PDB file of C-alpha atoms in Angstrom:
ATOM      1  CA  MET C  16     194.855  11.471  80.716  1.00 58.00           C
ATOM      2  CA  LYS C  17     196.077  15.031  81.005  1.00 50.00           C
ATOM      3  CA  LYS C  18     198.635  15.469  83.753  1.00 52.00           C
ATOM      4  CA  LYS C  19     197.395  17.583  86.625  1.00 48.00           C
ATOM      5  CA  LEU C  20     199.344  20.758  87.345  1.00 42.00           C
ATOM      6  CA  TYR C  21     199.449  22.477  90.713  1.00 43.00           C
ATOM      7  CA  ASP C  22     199.380  26.219  90.728  1.00 42.00           C
ATOM      8  CA  ASN C  23     196.824  27.083  93.372  1.00 43.00           C
ATOM      9  CA  TYR C  24     199.203  28.914  95.704  1.00 37.00           C
ATOM     10  CA  ASP C  25     200.493  32.396  96.375  1.00 50.00           C
ATOM     11  CA  TYR C  26     203.381  32.059  93.941  1.00 40.00           C
ATOM     12  CA  GLU C  27     204.584  35.652  94.253  1.00 44.00           C
ATOM     13  CA  GLU C  28     204.922  35.362  98.031  1.00 49.00           C
ATOM     14  CA  ALA C  29     206.496  31.912  97.800  1.00 43.00           C
ATOM     15  CA  TYR C  30     209.209  32.923  95.379  1.00 43.00           C
ATOM     16  CA  GLN C  31     209.976  36.140  97.205  1.00 49.00           C
ATOM     17  CA  LYS C  32     210.547  34.238 100.437  1.00 45.00           C
ATOM     18  CA  GLN C  33     212.906  31.884  98.678  1.00 49.00           C
ATOM     19  CA  MET C  34     214.972  34.728  97.230  1.00 50.00           C
ATOM     20  CA  ALA C  35     215.184  36.454 100.592  1.00 49.00           C
ATOM     21  CA  ASN C  36     216.827  33.395 102.117  1.00 59.00           C
ATOM     22  CA  LEU C  37     219.429  32.849  99.422  1.00 58.00           C
ATOM     23  CA  GLU C  38     223.080  33.464 100.212  1.00 63.00           C
ATOM     24  CA  GLU C  39     225.149  35.822  98.081  1.00 63.00           C
ATOM     25  CA  TRP C  40     227.028  32.979  96.361  1.00 68.00           C
ATOM     26  CA  GLU C  41     223.765  31.174  95.591  1.00 64.00           C
ATOM     27  CA  MET C  42     222.385  34.258  93.872  1.00 60.00           C
ATOM     28  CA  GLU C  43     225.520  34.651  91.762  1.00 64.00           C
ATOM     29  CA  LYS C  44     225.246  30.982  90.761  1.00 67.00           C
ATOM     30  CA  LEU C  45     221.642  31.479  89.672  1.00 60.00           C
ATOM     31  CA  MET C  46     222.796  34.321  87.429  1.00 54.00           C
ATOM     32  CA  LYS C  47     225.657  32.295  85.940  1.00 62.00           C
ATOM     33  CA  ASP C  48     223.412  29.286  85.354  1.00 61.00           C
ATOM     34  CA  GLY C  49     220.861  31.482  83.616  1.00 54.00           C
ATOM     35  CA  LYS C  50     218.072  30.679  86.078  1.00 53.00           C
ATOM     36  CA  VAL C  51     217.298  34.317  86.785  1.00 50.00           C
ATOM     37  CA  GLU C  52     217.440  37.147  84.245  1.00 62.00           C
ATOM     38  CA  CYS C  53     218.183  40.084  86.514  1.00 68.00           C
ATOM     39  CA  LEU C  54     219.400  40.838  90.026  1.00 80.00           C
ATOM     40  CA  TYR C  55     219.821  44.237  91.591  1.00 88.00           C
ATOM     41  CA  ARG C  56     223.371  44.999  92.651  1.00 88.00           C
ATOM     42  CA  THR C  57     224.167  47.572  95.316  1.00 94.00           C
ATOM     43  CA  THR C  58     227.470  49.430  95.352  1.00 93.00           C
ATOM     44  CA  THR C  59     228.173  51.193  98.658  1.00 97.00           C
ATOM     45  CA  THR C  60     230.852  53.863  99.036  1.00 97.00           C
ATOM     46  CA  LYS C  61     231.754  55.448 102.377  1.00 97.00           C
ATOM     47  CA  SER C  62     233.746  58.670 102.770  1.00 97.00           C
ATOM     48  CA  GLU C  63     234.841  59.263 106.372  1.00 97.00           C
ATOM     49  CA  ASN C  64     236.193  62.715 107.187  1.00 97.00           C
ATOM     50  CA  ILE C  65     239.546  62.421 108.974  1.00 95.00           C
ATOM     51  CA  LYS C  66     238.782  65.368 111.278  1.00 94.00           C
ATOM     52  CA  SER C  67     235.199  64.838 112.408  1.00 95.00           C
ATOM     53  CA  GLY C  68     234.720  61.141 111.765  1.00 96.00           C
ATOM     54  CA  THR C  69     231.459  61.910 109.950  1.00 97.00           C
ATOM     55  CA  ILE C  70     230.752  59.381 107.195  1.00 97.00           C
ATOM     56  CA  LEU C  71     228.985  60.304 103.963  1.00 98.00           C
ATOM     57  CA  LEU C  72     227.587  57.157 102.354  1.00 98.00           C
ATOM     58  CA  GLU C  73     226.579  56.727  98.713  1.00 97.00           C
ATOM     59  CA  ALA C  74     224.461  53.773  97.627  1.00 97.00           C
ATOM     60  CA  GLN C  75     223.940  52.938  93.961  1.00 93.00           C
ATOM     61  CA  VAL C  76     221.341  50.272  93.170  1.00 92.00           C
ATOM     62  CA  TYR C  77     221.256  49.044  89.587  1.00 88.00           C
ATOM     63  CA  PRO C  78     220.304  45.877  87.657  1.00 85.00           C
ATOM     64  CA  SER C  79     222.825  43.176  86.811  1.00 81.00           C
ATOM     65  CA  PHE C  80     221.802  41.081  83.794  1.00 71.00           C
ATOM     66  CA  LYS C  81     222.254  37.474  82.745  1.00 65.00           C
ATOM     67  CA  ASP C  82     222.497  38.189  79.023  1.00 63.00           C
ATOM     68  CA  LYS C  83     224.661  40.852  77.437  1.00 64.00           C
ATOM     69  CA  LYS C  84     221.844  41.722  75.047  1.00 60.00           C
ATOM     70  CA  ASP C  85     219.782  42.956  77.997  1.00 60.00           C
ATOM     71  CA  VAL C  86     222.381  45.492  79.074  1.00 62.00           C
ATOM     72  CA  PRO C  87     221.420  49.047  78.006  1.00 62.00           C
ATOM     73  CA  VAL C  88     223.740  50.615  75.450  1.00 60.00           C
ATOM     74  CA  THR C  89     225.676  53.538  76.962  1.00 59.00           C
ATOM     75  CA  LYS C  90     228.691  55.611  76.050  1.00 57.00           C
ATOM     76  CA  GLN C  91     230.530  54.162  79.024  1.00 55.00           C
ATOM     77  CA  LYS C  92     229.765  50.442  79.236  1.00 50.00           C
ATOM     78  CA  ARG C  93     231.590  49.632  82.461  1.00 53.00           C
ATOM     79  CA  GLU C  94     232.884  51.221  85.619  1.00 53.00           C
ATOM     80  CA  THR C  95     236.058  53.213  85.120  1.00 54.00           C
ATOM     81  CA  ARG C  96     238.919  54.167  87.350  1.00 57.00           C
ATOM     82  CA  PRO C  97     239.028  57.876  88.236  1.00 57.00           C
ATOM     83  CA  SER C  98     240.827  59.819  85.526  1.00 47.00           C
ATOM     84  CA  GLN C  99     242.580  63.135  86.101  1.00 52.00           C
ATOM     85  CA  LYS C 100     242.346  63.806  82.372  1.00 51.00           C
ATOM     86  CA  ASN C 101     238.562  63.774  82.270  1.00 51.00           C
ATOM     87  CA  LEU C 102     237.180  65.817  85.125  1.00 55.00           C
ATOM     88  CA  ASN C 103     233.806  66.162  83.435  1.00 54.00           C
ATOM     89  CA  ASP C 104     233.270  62.418  83.672  1.00 69.00           C
ATOM     90  CA  LYS C 105     230.790  61.822  86.486  1.00 76.00           C
ATOM     91  CA  ASN C 106     232.785  58.978  88.011  1.00 80.00           C
ATOM     92  CA  ALA C 107     235.936  61.096  88.182  1.00 83.00           C
ATOM     93  CA  ARG C 108     234.002  64.018  89.648  1.00 87.00           C
ATOM     94  CA  ARG C 109     232.435  61.810  92.302  1.00 90.00           C
ATOM     95  CA  TYR C 110     235.857  60.412  93.145  1.00 92.00           C
ATOM     96  CA  LEU C 111     237.259  63.907  93.607  1.00 93.00           C
ATOM     97  CA  ILE C 112     234.298  64.906  95.809  1.00 95.00           C
ATOM     98  CA  ARG C 113     234.928  61.839  97.990  1.00 96.00           C
ATOM     99  CA  LEU C 114     238.616  62.702  98.181  1.00 96.00           C
ATOM    100  CA  ALA C 115     237.747  66.241  99.305  1.00 97.00           C
ATOM    101  CA  ASN C 116     235.172  65.081 101.858  1.00 98.00           C
ATOM    102  CA  ILE C 117     237.650  62.670 103.435  1.00 98.00           C
ATOM    103  CA  ASN C 118     240.636  64.985 103.659  1.00 98.00           C
ATOM    104  CA  PHE C 119     239.328  68.514 104.241  1.00 98.00           C
ATOM    105  CA  GLY C 120     237.067  69.949 106.891  1.00 96.00           C
ATOM    106  CA  LYS C 121     236.492  72.732 109.372  1.00 95.00           C
ATOM    107  CA  GLY C 122     239.333  75.240 109.497  1.00 94.00           C
ATOM    108  CA  ASP C 123     240.984  74.166 106.265  1.00 97.00           C
ATOM    109  CA  ILE C 124     241.239  76.636 103.404  1.00 97.00           C
ATOM    110  CA  TRP C 125     239.746  76.926  99.982  1.00 96.00           C
ATOM    111  CA  ALA C 126     241.084  79.692  97.824  1.00 96.00           C
ATOM    112  CA  THR C 127     241.110  81.143  94.329  1.00 95.00           C
ATOM    113  CA  PHE C 128     244.321  82.697  93.018  1.00 96.00           C
ATOM    114  CA  GLY C 129     245.087  84.368  89.703  1.00 95.00           C
ATOM    115  CA  TRP C 130     247.832  86.320  87.951  1.00 96.00           C
ATOM    116  CA  ASN C 131     248.290  90.047  87.386  1.00 94.00           C
ATOM    117  CA  ASP C 132     248.989  91.282  83.853  1.00 91.00           C
ATOM    118  CA  ASP C 133     252.701  91.582  84.435  1.00 92.00           C
ATOM    119  CA  CYS C 134     253.070  87.926  85.385  1.00 91.00           C
ATOM    120  CA  LEU C 135     250.458  86.129  83.277  1.00 92.00           C
ATOM    121  CA  PRO C 136     251.634  82.611  82.357  1.00 93.00           C
ATOM    122  CA  ASP C 137     252.077  82.058  78.623  1.00 90.00           C
ATOM    123  CA  SER C 138     251.321  78.341  78.824  1.00 90.00           C
ATOM    124  CA  GLU C 139     249.673  75.730  81.000  1.00 90.00           C
ATOM    125  CA  GLU C 140     253.121  74.390  81.834  1.00 93.00           C
ATOM    126  CA  ARG C 141     254.205  77.788  83.119  1.00 94.00           C
ATOM    127  CA  ALA C 142     251.014  78.164  85.157  1.00 94.00           C
ATOM    128  CA  ARG C 143     251.525  74.790  86.794  1.00 94.00           C
ATOM    129  CA  LYS C 144     255.130  75.633  87.552  1.00 97.00           C
ATOM    130  CA  ASP C 145     253.973  78.764  89.376  1.00 97.00           C
ATOM    131  CA  ILE C 146     251.479  76.733  91.418  1.00 97.00           C
ATOM    132  CA  GLN C 147     254.049  74.062  92.277  1.00 97.00           C
ATOM    133  CA  ASN C 148     256.523  76.723  93.442  1.00 97.00           C
ATOM    134  CA  PHE C 149     253.744  78.264  95.550  1.00 97.00           C
ATOM    135  CA  ILE C 150     253.091  74.923  97.251  1.00 97.00           C
ATOM    136  CA  LYS C 151     256.835  74.464  97.868  1.00 97.00           C
ATOM    137  CA  ARG C 152     256.920  77.840  99.628  1.00 96.00           C
ATOM    138  CA  ILE C 153     253.976  76.804 101.790  1.00 96.00           C
ATOM    139  CA  ASN C 154     255.679  73.548 102.749  1.00 96.00           C
ATOM    140  CA  ARG C 155     258.955  75.275 103.572  1.00 95.00           C
ATOM    141  CA  ARG C 156     257.044  77.614 105.885  1.00 93.00           C
ATOM    142  CA  ARG C 157     255.253  74.669 107.494  1.00 94.00           C
ATOM    143  CA  LYS C 158     258.500  72.766 107.991  1.00 94.00           C
ATOM    144  CA  LYS C 159     259.951  75.685 109.966  1.00 93.00           C
ATOM    145  CA  THR C 160     257.074  75.363 112.446  1.00 92.00           C
ATOM    146  CA  GLY C 161     257.361  71.569 112.695  1.00 94.00           C
ATOM    147  CA  LEU C 162     254.400  70.716 110.470  1.00 95.00           C
ATOM    148  CA  GLU C 163     254.223  68.083 107.755  1.00 95.00           C
ATOM    149  CA  ASN C 164     253.636  68.982 104.107  1.00 96.00           C
ATOM    150  CA  ALA C 165     250.223  70.432 103.338  1.00 97.00           C
ATOM    151  CA  LYS C 166     247.474  68.381 101.800  1.00 97.00           C
ATOM    152  CA  TYR C 167     245.951  69.965  98.732  1.00 97.00           C
ATOM    153  CA  ILE C 168     243.833  69.555  95.616  1.00 96.00           C
ATOM    154  CA  TYR C 169     244.007  72.225  92.942  1.00 96.00           C
ATOM    155  CA  ILE C 170     242.183  72.749  89.657  1.00 93.00           C
ATOM    156  CA  LEU C 171     243.603  75.069  87.008  1.00 91.00           C
ATOM    157  CA  ALA C 172     241.141  77.128  84.971  1.00 87.00           C
ATOM    158  CA  MET C 173     242.977  78.403  81.933  1.00 82.00           C
ATOM    159  CA  ASP C 174     241.604  77.323  78.555  1.00 70.00           C
ATOM    160  CA  GLY C 175     239.053  79.831  77.261  1.00 66.00           C
ATOM    161  CA  TYR C 176     239.698  82.369  80.019  1.00 67.00           C
ATOM    162  CA  LYS C 177     241.157  85.854  79.528  1.00 74.00           C
ATOM    163  CA  ARG C 178     242.270  85.672  83.133  1.00 85.00           C
ATOM    164  CA  PRO C 179     243.667  82.251  84.172  1.00 90.00           C
ATOM    165  CA  HIS C 180     243.195  81.224  87.796  1.00 92.00           C
ATOM    166  CA  PHE C 181     243.116  78.152  89.986  1.00 94.00           C
ATOM    167  CA  HIS C 182     241.017  76.828  92.854  1.00 94.00           C
ATOM    168  CA  ILE C 183     242.747  75.049  95.714  1.00 96.00           C
ATOM    169  CA  LEU C 184     241.696  73.110  98.816  1.00 97.00           C
ATOM    170  CA  LEU C 185     244.507  73.278 101.346  1.00 97.00           C
ATOM    171  CA  SER C 186     245.400  72.205 104.880  1.00 96.00           C
ATOM    172  CA  GLY C 187     244.514  75.119 107.150  1.00 93.00           C
ATOM    173  CA  ASP C 188     246.763  74.444 110.120  1.00 90.00           C
ATOM    174  CA  GLY C 189     249.919  76.498 110.529  1.00 81.00           C
ATOM    175  CA  VAL C 190     249.217  79.061 107.772  1.00 81.00           C
ATOM    176  CA  ASP C 191     247.462  82.389 108.243  1.00 88.00           C
ATOM    177  CA  ARG C 192     245.261  83.511 105.342  1.00 92.00           C
ATOM    178  CA  ASP C 193     247.091  86.820 104.960  1.00 92.00           C
ATOM    179  CA  GLU C 194     250.380  84.948 104.997  1.00 92.00           C
ATOM    180  CA  LEU C 195     249.084  82.533 102.375  1.00 94.00           C
ATOM    181  CA  GLU C 196     248.048  85.364 100.042  1.00 93.00           C
ATOM    182  CA  GLU C 197     251.470  86.936 100.516  1.00 94.00           C
ATOM    183  CA  LEU C 198     253.171  83.643  99.628  1.00 95.00           C
ATOM    184  CA  TRP C 199     251.302  83.580  96.300  1.00 96.00           C
ATOM    185  CA  GLY C 200     252.083  87.211  95.493  1.00 93.00           C
ATOM    186  CA  LYS C 201     251.029  87.134  91.847  1.00 95.00           C
ATOM    187  CA  CYS C 202     247.630  88.826  91.980  1.00 93.00           C
ATOM    188  CA  ASP C 203     246.051  91.797  93.710  1.00 91.00           C
ATOM    189  CA  ARG C 204     242.734  90.105  94.467  1.00 90.00           C
ATOM    190  CA  PRO C 205     243.272  86.652  95.936  1.00 93.00           C
ATOM    191  CA  ASN C 206     240.272  85.074  97.620  1.00 93.00           C
ATOM    192  CA  THR C 207     240.884  82.840 100.634  1.00 95.00           C
ATOM    193  CA  ARG C 208     238.240  81.412 102.964  1.00 95.00           C
ATOM    194  CA  ARG C 209     238.093  78.985 105.883  1.00 95.00           C
ATOM    195  CA  ILE C 210     236.039  75.886 105.158  1.00 96.00           C
ATOM    196  CA  LYS C 211     232.781  75.475 107.068  1.00 95.00           C
ATOM    197  CA  PRO C 212     231.425  71.995 106.310  1.00 96.00           C
ATOM    198  CA  ASP C 213     227.718  71.261 106.145  1.00 95.00           C
ATOM    199  CA  ASP C 214     226.528  68.969 108.936  1.00 93.00           C
ATOM    200  CA  ASP C 215     225.129  66.462 106.451  1.00 96.00           C
ATOM    201  CA  PHE C 216     226.867  66.866 103.097  1.00 97.00           C
ATOM    202  CA  LEU C 217     230.307  67.911 104.464  1.00 97.00           C
ATOM    203  CA  ILE C 218     232.007  69.910 101.645  1.00 97.00           C
ATOM    204  CA  THR C 219     230.165  68.245  98.761  1.00 97.00           C
ATOM    205  CA  GLY C 220     228.747  71.581  97.582  1.00 95.00           C
ATOM    206  CA  LEU C 221     232.148  73.262  97.539  1.00 95.00           C
ATOM    207  CA  ALA C 222     233.858  70.323  95.824  1.00 94.00           C
ATOM    208  CA  THR C 223     231.065  70.177  93.243  1.00 91.00           C
ATOM    209  CA  TYR C 224     231.460  73.900  92.529  1.00 90.00           C
ATOM    210  CA  ILE C 225     235.199  73.792  91.868  1.00 87.00           C
ATOM    211  CA  THR C 226     234.890  70.734  89.593  1.00 82.00           C
ATOM    212  CA  GLN C 227     232.188  72.240  87.387  1.00 75.00           C
ATOM    213  CA  ASN C 228     234.490  74.262  85.198  1.00 60.00           C
ATOM    214  CA  PRO C 229     233.465  73.960  81.530  1.00 51.00           C
ATOM    215  CA  HIS C 230     236.356  76.087  80.272  1.00 53.00           C
ATOM    216  CA  GLY C 231     239.058  74.713  82.526  1.00 50.00           C
ATOM    217  CA  THR C 232     241.893  72.349  81.757  1.00 55.00           C
ATOM    218  CA  LYS C 233     239.667  69.500  82.966  1.00 58.00           C
ATOM    219  CA  ARG C 234     242.451  68.215  85.184  1.00 74.00           C
ATOM    220  CA  TRP C 235     242.888  68.165  88.918  1.00 87.00           C
ATOM    221  CA  CYS C 236     246.074  67.727  90.847  1.00 93.00           C
ATOM    222  CA  PRO C 237     246.096  66.146  94.341  1.00 95.00           C
ATOM    223  CA  SER C 238     248.973  65.942  96.794  1.00 97.00           C
ATOM    224  CA  LYS C 239     250.429  62.495  97.421  1.00 95.00           C
ATOM    225  CA  ASN C 240     249.612  62.558 101.135  1.00 97.00           C
ATOM    226  CA  LEU C 241     245.830  62.490 100.754  1.00 97.00           C
ATOM    227  CA  GLN C 242     243.909  59.620 102.287  1.00 97.00           C
ATOM    228  CA  LYS C 243     242.263  57.754  99.390  1.00 95.00           C
ATOM    229  CA  PRO C 244     238.609  56.671  99.343  1.00 94.00           C
ATOM    230  CA  PRO C 245     238.205  52.997 100.269  1.00 94.00           C
ATOM    231  CA  GLU C 246     237.136  50.455  97.695  1.00 94.00           C
ATOM    232  CA  PRO C 247     233.320  50.261  97.510  1.00 95.00           C
ATOM    233  CA  SER C 248     231.499  47.177  98.734  1.00 95.00           C
ATOM    234  CA  ARG C 249     229.116  45.356  96.411  1.00 91.00           C
ATOM    235  CA  SER C 250     226.169  43.121  97.142  1.00 91.00           C
ATOM    236  CA  TYR C 251     223.456  41.276  95.236  1.00 87.00           C
ATOM    237  CA  SER C 252     221.390  40.650  98.355  1.00 87.00           C
ATOM    238  CA  LYS C 253     220.938  44.059  99.995  1.00 92.00           C
ATOM    239  CA  PHE C 254     217.878  44.984  97.914  1.00 93.00           C
ATOM    240  CA  ARG C 255     215.565  42.572  96.047  1.00 89.00           C
ATOM    241  CA  LYS C 256     213.922  43.279  92.721  1.00 87.00           C
ATOM    242  CA  ALA C 257     210.411  43.678  94.137  1.00 88.00           C
ATOM    243  CA  GLY C 258     211.727  45.909  96.899  1.00 91.00           C
ATOM    244  CA  VAL C 259     213.588  48.110  94.438  1.00 92.00           C
ATOM    245  CA  GLU C 260     210.416  48.557  92.402  1.00 87.00           C
ATOM    246  CA  ARG C 261     208.520  49.645  95.514  1.00 91.00           C
ATOM    247  CA  MET C 262     211.308  52.025  96.487  1.00 92.00           C
ATOM    248  CA  ALA C 263     211.357  53.538  93.012  1.00 90.00           C
ATOM    249  CA  LYS C 264     207.657  54.331  93.172  1.00 88.00           C
ATOM    250  CA  ASP C 265     207.398  55.480  96.804  1.00 92.00           C
ATOM    251  CA  PHE C 266     209.917  57.979  98.210  1.00 94.00           C
ATOM    252  CA  GLU C 267     208.975  57.271 101.826  1.00 96.00           C
ATOM    253  CA  GLU C 268     209.494  53.556 101.197  1.00 96.00           C
ATOM    254  CA  LEU C 269     212.882  54.314  99.655  1.00 96.00           C
ATOM    255  CA  LYS C 270     213.885  56.340 102.728  1.00 97.00           C
ATOM    256  CA  ALA C 271     212.692  53.655 105.134  1.00 98.00           C
ATOM    257  CA  GLN C 272     214.420  50.798 103.309  1.00 97.00           C
ATOM    258  CA  MET C 273     217.696  52.689 102.999  1.00 98.00           C
ATOM    259  CA  GLU C 274     217.778  53.452 106.713  1.00 98.00           C
ATOM    260  CA  LYS C 275     216.910  49.836 107.451  1.00 97.00           C
ATOM    261  CA  ALA C 276     219.696  48.562 105.177  1.00 97.00           C
ATOM    262  CA  TYR C 277     222.261  50.952 106.707  1.00 98.00           C
ATOM    263  CA  PRO C 278     221.607  51.093 110.486  1.00 97.00           C
ATOM    264  CA  GLY C 279     222.849  54.241 112.185  1.00 96.00           C
ATOM    265  CA  TYR C 280     222.796  56.313 108.981  1.00 98.00           C
ATOM    266  CA  LYS C 281     220.394  59.186 108.288  1.00 97.00           C
ATOM    267  CA  PHE C 282     218.847  59.361 104.834  1.00 98.00           C
ATOM    268  CA  LEU C 283     219.658  62.593 102.998  1.00 98.00           C
ATOM    269  CA  ASP C 284     218.425  62.418  99.418  1.00 97.00           C
ATOM    270  CA  ALA C 285     218.092  60.186  96.388  1.00 96.00           C
ATOM    271  CA  GLU C 286     217.468  60.194  92.669  1.00 92.00           C
ATOM    272  CA  VAL C 287     215.611  57.478  90.813  1.00 90.00           C
ATOM    273  CA  LYS C 288     215.942  56.813  87.090  1.00 87.00           C
ATOM    274  CA  TYR C 289     214.015  54.449  84.854  1.00 81.00           C
ATOM    275  CA  ASN C 290     215.244  52.693  81.720  1.00 74.00           C
ATOM    276  CA  GLY C 291     212.470  51.983  79.235  1.00 66.00           C
ATOM    277  CA  TYR C 292     214.648  49.537  77.285  1.00 64.00           C
ATOM    278  CA  ASN C 293     214.678  46.913  80.025  1.00 63.00           C
ATOM    279  CA  ALA C 294     212.028  48.288  82.407  1.00 65.00           C
ATOM    280  CA  ALA C 295     214.647  48.568  85.150  1.00 77.00           C
ATOM    281  CA  PHE C 296     215.374  51.200  87.778  1.00 84.00           C
ATOM    282  CA  TYR C 297     218.534  52.916  88.976  1.00 90.00           C
ATOM    283  CA  ILE C 298     218.706  54.458  92.454  1.00 92.00           C
ATOM    284  CA  TYR C 299     221.423  56.746  93.779  1.00 94.00           C
ATOM    285  CA  ALA C 300     221.040  57.641  97.457  1.00 97.00           C
ATOM    286  CA  ARG C 301     223.126  59.542  99.986  1.00 98.00           C
ATOM    287  CA  MET C 302     223.181  59.023 103.745  1.00 98.00           C
ATOM    288  CA  VAL C 303     225.238  60.298 106.658  1.00 98.00           C
ATOM    289  CA  LYS C 304     226.455  59.084 110.036  1.00 97.00           C
ATOM    290  CA  ALA C 305     227.674  61.838 112.378  1.00 93.00           C
ATOM    291  CA  GLY C 306     231.119  61.342 113.848  1.00 84.00           C
ATOM    292  CA  ALA C 307     232.198  62.120 117.402  1.00 69.00           C
ATOM    293  CA  LYS C 308     233.367  65.707 117.814  1.00 56.00           C
ATOM    294  CA  GLY C 309     237.100  65.966 118.067  1.00 45.00           C
ATOM    295  CA  ALA C 310     237.632  62.551 116.524  1.00 43.00           C
ATOM    296  CA  ARG C 311     241.316  61.738 116.432  1.00 42.00           C
ATOM    297  CA  GLN C 312     242.806  62.510 113.025  1.00 41.00           C
ATOM    298  CA  ARG C 313     244.084  59.467 111.226  1.00 38.00           C
ATOM    299  CA  LYS C 314     247.521  59.346 109.744  1.00 36.00           C
TER     300      LYS C 314
END
């Protein structure tokens, strides 16, 4: 006699409920034991501005596979640490944007300085020496008024340019813009501005602009006193596979689920990508939580 099989039930609903109740460690065990082929992993990165307390959150949702053969072939197969030698790499650029959003805000300075013909640097080494001496002069001036060394990030644009120059984000307290231009003293047309952050994206636009330099040296130089971005958190249980598929197809659903997953944060934007090789989705979303005005600056 043929053995009776029981399949008259709402199997999709039943299995989804089971997955929703699993703990993080149970889900990882299922992956290791080969009982599920794919889970969606969420990497969350938070950049909190030290002046305003506003937090810009980035959420990346992407599939994690049981078998190596299922992993899409890419030029960069795994996450990399930020590299100063490869500014065009998207991970390094995102790291620099986070660094800028954390450390610089309203009243700080972003500037572009160059060299006149009579003092053009003949090498990258010479150009960097000029910039380092400039920063030393700024810090000496700050020390006289009882201030700590300035925070800064600078990017040198030299290769492929007739006129080398550099962009710099700089602490704005204690230094007048006219005084700052005088301290540089190597070009007739310096350009200094006070930073005015966006309410939602902070200085993401500005940081993106100064890192998109196709003819530059592709290197950025930060001061040692910058507050570093925290390590991202990672989770297999924040978004389920079925939920990710709904989010990928419905923007309003994506917005609603993101705000549900991150209470207190406002959804800003997102991009969704699809990989035809494994029929999987990738979601990158940004959110913001406004900080209290006049938040105490962290040391």
